[in-house]
mmCIF file of C-alpha atoms in Angstrom:
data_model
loop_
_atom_site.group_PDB
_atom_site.id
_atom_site.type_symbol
_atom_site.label_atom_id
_atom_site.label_comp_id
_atom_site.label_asym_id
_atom_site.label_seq_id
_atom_site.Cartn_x
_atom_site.Cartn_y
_atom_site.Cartn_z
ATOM 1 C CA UNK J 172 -29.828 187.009 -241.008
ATOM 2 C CA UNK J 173 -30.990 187.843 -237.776
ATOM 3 C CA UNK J 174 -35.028 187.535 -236.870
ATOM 4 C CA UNK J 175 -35.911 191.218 -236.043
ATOM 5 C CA UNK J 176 -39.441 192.196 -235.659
ATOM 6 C CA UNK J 177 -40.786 195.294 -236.389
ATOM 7 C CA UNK J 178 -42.878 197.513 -234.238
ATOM 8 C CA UNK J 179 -45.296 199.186 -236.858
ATOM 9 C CA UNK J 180 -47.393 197.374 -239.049
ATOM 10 C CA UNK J 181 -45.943 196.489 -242.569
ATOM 11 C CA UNK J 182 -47.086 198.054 -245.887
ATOM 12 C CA UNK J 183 -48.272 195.470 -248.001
ATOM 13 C CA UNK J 184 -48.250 196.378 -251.618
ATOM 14 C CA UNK J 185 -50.406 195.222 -254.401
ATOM 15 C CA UNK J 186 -47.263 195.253 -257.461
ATOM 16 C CA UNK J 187 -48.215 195.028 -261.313
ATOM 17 C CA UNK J 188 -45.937 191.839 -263.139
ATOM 18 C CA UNK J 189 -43.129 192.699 -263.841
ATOM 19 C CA UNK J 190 -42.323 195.601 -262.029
ATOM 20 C CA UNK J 191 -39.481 194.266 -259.901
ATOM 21 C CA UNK J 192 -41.369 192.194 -256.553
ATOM 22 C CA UNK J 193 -38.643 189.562 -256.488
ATOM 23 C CA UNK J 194 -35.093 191.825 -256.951
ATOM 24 C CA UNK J 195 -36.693 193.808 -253.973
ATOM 25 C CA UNK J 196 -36.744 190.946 -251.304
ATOM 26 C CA UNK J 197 -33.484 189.534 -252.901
ATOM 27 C CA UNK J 198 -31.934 193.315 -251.938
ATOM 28 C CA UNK J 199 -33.895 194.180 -249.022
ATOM 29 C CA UNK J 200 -34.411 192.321 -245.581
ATOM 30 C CA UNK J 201 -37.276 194.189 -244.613
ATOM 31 C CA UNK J 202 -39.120 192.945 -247.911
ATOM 32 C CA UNK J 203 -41.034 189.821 -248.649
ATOM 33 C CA UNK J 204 -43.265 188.502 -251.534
ATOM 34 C CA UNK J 205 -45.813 186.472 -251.267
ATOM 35 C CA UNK J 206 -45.708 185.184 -254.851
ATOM 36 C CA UNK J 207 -50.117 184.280 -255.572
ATOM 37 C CA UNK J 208 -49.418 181.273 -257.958
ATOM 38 C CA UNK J 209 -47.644 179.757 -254.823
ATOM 39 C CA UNK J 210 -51.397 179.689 -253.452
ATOM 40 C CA UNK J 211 -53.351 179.452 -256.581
ATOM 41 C CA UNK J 212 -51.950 176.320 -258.234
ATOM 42 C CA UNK J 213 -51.630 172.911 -257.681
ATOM 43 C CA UNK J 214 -48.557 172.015 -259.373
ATOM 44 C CA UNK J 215 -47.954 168.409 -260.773
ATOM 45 C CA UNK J 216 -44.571 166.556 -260.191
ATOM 46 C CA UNK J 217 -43.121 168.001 -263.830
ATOM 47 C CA UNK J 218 -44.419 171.404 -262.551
ATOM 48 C CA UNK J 219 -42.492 171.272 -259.710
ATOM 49 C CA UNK J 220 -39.432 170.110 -261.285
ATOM 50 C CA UNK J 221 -39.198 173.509 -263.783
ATOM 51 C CA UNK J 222 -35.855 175.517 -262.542
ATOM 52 C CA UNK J 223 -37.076 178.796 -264.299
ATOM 53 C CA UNK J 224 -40.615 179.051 -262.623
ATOM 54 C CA UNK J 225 -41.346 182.226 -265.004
ATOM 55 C CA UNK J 226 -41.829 179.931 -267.645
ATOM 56 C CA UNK J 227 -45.112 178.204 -266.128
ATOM 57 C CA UNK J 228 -47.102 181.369 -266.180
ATOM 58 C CA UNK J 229 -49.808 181.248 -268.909
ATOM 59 C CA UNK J 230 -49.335 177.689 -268.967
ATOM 60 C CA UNK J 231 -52.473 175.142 -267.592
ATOM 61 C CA UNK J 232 -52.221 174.266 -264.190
ATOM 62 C CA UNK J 233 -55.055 172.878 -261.928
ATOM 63 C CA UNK J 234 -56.556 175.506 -259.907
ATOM 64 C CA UNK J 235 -56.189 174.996 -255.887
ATOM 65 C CA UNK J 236 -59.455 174.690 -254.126
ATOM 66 C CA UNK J 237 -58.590 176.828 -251.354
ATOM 67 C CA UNK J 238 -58.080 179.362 -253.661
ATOM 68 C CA UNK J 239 -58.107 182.857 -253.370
ATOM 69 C CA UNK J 240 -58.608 182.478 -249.486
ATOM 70 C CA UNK J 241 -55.806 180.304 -248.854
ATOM 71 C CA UNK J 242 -53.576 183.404 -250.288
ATOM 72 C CA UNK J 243 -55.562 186.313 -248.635
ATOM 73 C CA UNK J 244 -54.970 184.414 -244.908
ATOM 74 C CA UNK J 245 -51.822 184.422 -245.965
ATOM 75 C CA UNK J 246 -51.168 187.462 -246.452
ATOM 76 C CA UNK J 247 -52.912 188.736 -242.851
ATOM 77 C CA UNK J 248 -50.627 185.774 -241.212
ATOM 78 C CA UNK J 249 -47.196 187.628 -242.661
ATOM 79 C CA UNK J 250 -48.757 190.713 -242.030
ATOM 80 C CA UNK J 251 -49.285 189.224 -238.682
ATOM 81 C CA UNK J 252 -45.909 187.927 -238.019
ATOM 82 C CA UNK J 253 -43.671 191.223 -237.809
ATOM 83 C CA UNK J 254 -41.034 189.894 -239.602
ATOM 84 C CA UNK J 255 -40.962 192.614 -242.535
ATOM 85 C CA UNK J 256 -41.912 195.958 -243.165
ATOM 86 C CA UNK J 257 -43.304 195.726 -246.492
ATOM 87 C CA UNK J 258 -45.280 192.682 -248.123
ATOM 88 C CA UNK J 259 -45.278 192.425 -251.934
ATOM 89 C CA UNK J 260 -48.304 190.759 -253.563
ATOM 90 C CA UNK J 261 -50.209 189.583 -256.803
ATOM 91 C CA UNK J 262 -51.766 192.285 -258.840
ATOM 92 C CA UNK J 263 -53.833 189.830 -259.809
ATOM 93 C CA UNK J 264 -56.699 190.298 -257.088
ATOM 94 C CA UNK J 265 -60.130 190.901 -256.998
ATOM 95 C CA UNK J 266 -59.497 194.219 -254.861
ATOM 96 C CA UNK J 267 -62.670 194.781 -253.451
ATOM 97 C CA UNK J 268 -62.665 191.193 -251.856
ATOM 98 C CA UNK J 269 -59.231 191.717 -250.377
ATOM 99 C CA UNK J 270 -60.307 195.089 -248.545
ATOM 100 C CA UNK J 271 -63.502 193.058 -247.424
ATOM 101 C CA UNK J 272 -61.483 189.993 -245.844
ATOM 102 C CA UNK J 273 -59.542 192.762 -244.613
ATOM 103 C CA UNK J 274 -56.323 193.525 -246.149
ATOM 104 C CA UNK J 275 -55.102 197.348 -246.622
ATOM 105 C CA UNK J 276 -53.300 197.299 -249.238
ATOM 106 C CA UNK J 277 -51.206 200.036 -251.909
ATOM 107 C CA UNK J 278 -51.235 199.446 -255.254
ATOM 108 C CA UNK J 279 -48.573 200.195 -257.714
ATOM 109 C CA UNK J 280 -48.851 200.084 -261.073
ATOM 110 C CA UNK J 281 -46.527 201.198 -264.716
ATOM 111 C CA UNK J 282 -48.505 203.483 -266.811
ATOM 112 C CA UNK J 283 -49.881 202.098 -270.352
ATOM 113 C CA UNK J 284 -46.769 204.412 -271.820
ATOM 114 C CA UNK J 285 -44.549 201.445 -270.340
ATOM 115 C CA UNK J 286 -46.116 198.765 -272.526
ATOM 116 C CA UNK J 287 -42.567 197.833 -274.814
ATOM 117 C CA UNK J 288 -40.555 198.264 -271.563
ATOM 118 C CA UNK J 289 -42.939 195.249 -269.462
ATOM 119 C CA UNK J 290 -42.678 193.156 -272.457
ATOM 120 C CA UNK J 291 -38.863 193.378 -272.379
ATOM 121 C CA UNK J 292 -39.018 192.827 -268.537
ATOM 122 C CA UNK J 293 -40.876 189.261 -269.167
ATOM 123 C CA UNK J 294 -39.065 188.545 -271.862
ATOM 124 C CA UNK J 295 -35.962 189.237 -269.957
ATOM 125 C CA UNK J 296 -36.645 187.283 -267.141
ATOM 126 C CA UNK J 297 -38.025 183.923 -269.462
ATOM 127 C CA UNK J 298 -41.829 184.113 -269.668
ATOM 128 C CA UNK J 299 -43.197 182.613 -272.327
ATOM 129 C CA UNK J 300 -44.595 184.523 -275.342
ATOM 130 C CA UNK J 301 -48.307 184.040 -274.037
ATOM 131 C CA UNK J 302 -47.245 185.695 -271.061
ATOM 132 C CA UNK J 303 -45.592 188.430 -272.992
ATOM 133 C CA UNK J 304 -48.728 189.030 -274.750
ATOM 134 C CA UNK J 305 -50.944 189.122 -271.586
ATOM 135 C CA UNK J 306 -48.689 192.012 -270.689
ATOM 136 C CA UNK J 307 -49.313 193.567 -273.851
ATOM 137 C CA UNK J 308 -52.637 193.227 -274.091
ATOM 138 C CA UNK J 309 -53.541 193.963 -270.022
ATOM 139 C CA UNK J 310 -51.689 197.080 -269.056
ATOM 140 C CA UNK J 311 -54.074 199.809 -270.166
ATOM 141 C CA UNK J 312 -57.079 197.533 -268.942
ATOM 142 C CA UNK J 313 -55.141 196.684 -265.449
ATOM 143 C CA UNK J 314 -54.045 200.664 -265.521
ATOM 144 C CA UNK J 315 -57.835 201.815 -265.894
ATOM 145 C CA UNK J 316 -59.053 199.778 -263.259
ATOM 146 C CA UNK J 317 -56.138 200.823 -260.742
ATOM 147 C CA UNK J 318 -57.309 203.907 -261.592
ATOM 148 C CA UNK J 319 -61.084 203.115 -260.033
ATOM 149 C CA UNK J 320 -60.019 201.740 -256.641
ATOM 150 C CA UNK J 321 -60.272 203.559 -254.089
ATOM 151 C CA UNK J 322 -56.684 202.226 -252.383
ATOM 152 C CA UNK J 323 -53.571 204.753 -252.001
ATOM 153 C CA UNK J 324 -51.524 204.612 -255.321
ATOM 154 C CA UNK J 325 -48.331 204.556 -256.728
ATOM 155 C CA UNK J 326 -47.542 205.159 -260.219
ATOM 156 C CA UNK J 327 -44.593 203.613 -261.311
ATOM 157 C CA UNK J 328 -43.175 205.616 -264.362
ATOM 158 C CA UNK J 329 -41.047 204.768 -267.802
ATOM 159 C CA UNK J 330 -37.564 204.006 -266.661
ATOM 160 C CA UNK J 331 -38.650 202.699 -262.799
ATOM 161 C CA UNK J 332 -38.935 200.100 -261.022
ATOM 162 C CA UNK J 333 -40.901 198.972 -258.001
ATOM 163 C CA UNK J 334 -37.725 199.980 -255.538
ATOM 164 C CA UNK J 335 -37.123 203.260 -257.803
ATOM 165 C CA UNK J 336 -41.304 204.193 -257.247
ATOM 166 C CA UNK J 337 -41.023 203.063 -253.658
ATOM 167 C CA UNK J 338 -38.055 205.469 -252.978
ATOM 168 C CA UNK J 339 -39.554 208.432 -254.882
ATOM 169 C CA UNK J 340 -42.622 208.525 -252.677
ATOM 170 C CA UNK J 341 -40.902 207.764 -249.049
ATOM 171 C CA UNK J 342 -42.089 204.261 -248.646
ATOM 172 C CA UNK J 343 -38.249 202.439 -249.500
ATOM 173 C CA UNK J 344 -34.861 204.055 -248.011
ATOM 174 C CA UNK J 345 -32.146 203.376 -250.503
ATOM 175 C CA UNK J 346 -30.177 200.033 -249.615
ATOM 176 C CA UNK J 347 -26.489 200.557 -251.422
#
């Protein structure tokens, strides 16, 4: 693949788990994820060694010092770089300190309705059963406080996911 910059600065989306962050920058060139447990972990040697990274969420891991700034200046430096239109990242943010160090962000989040259908998703792609229940447990709680912020949102509905949502409201073109 080519290196093609882009003119206009790039969307950078705050994504609920599970919603579909990594099939979108497998599919699409113009999309790239910034995974946060990339920035917010210090992983040891048998850590590192796990294949099926899905599987270490909800499991210990030391917490990185640089942590959450190391993963906000990340996100400015990609948004900074040109190389993608749109920027998938962590819902897992205090928001109102990301829009104070700077970062304009969407959020997009599954209604509480799509509680069964998440817990498939993580199941699906090998989380572990903690993780299954986090989902369970946080997405009327994570839903009600996406409500409160003040960013631009996108409601991703039963049967969606992140690219669906993102073409229904103009953000995504279809990539066939």
């Amino acid at each position: 693949m080519e290196n093609k910059t882009f003119d206009k600065k790039p969307i950078i989306i705050s994504a609920w788990i599970c919603a579909g962050k990594t099939y979108l920058t497998k599919k699409y060139d113009n999309v790239t994820e910034l995974p946060s447990g990339d920035y917010k972990y210090i992983l040891t040697e048998e850590q590192k060694a796990v294949v099926n990274k899905e599987s270490l969420k909800s499991t210990q891991r030391a917490i990185n010092p640089a942590w959450p700034q190391n993963y906000y200046d990340a996100i400015l430096e990609e948004a900074k770089n040109g190389l993608h239109e749109i920027i998938l990242i962590a819902p897992c943010m205090p928001f109102e300190e990301m829009r104070n160090y700077g970062i304009d962000f969407i959020l997009a989040y599954p209604e509480p309705a799509c509680k069964d259908e998440y817990k498939r998703r993580a199941r699906s792609r090998g989380a572990n059963e903690e993780f299954v229940k986090r989902v369970e447990t946080k997405i009327e709680t994570d839903y009600a406080e996406f409500l409160n912020q003040p960013n631009e949102k996108i409601i991703i509905q039963q049967g969606e996911y992140l690219e669906d949502a993102l073409i229904r409201v103009g953000i995504l073109k279809a990539n066939n």
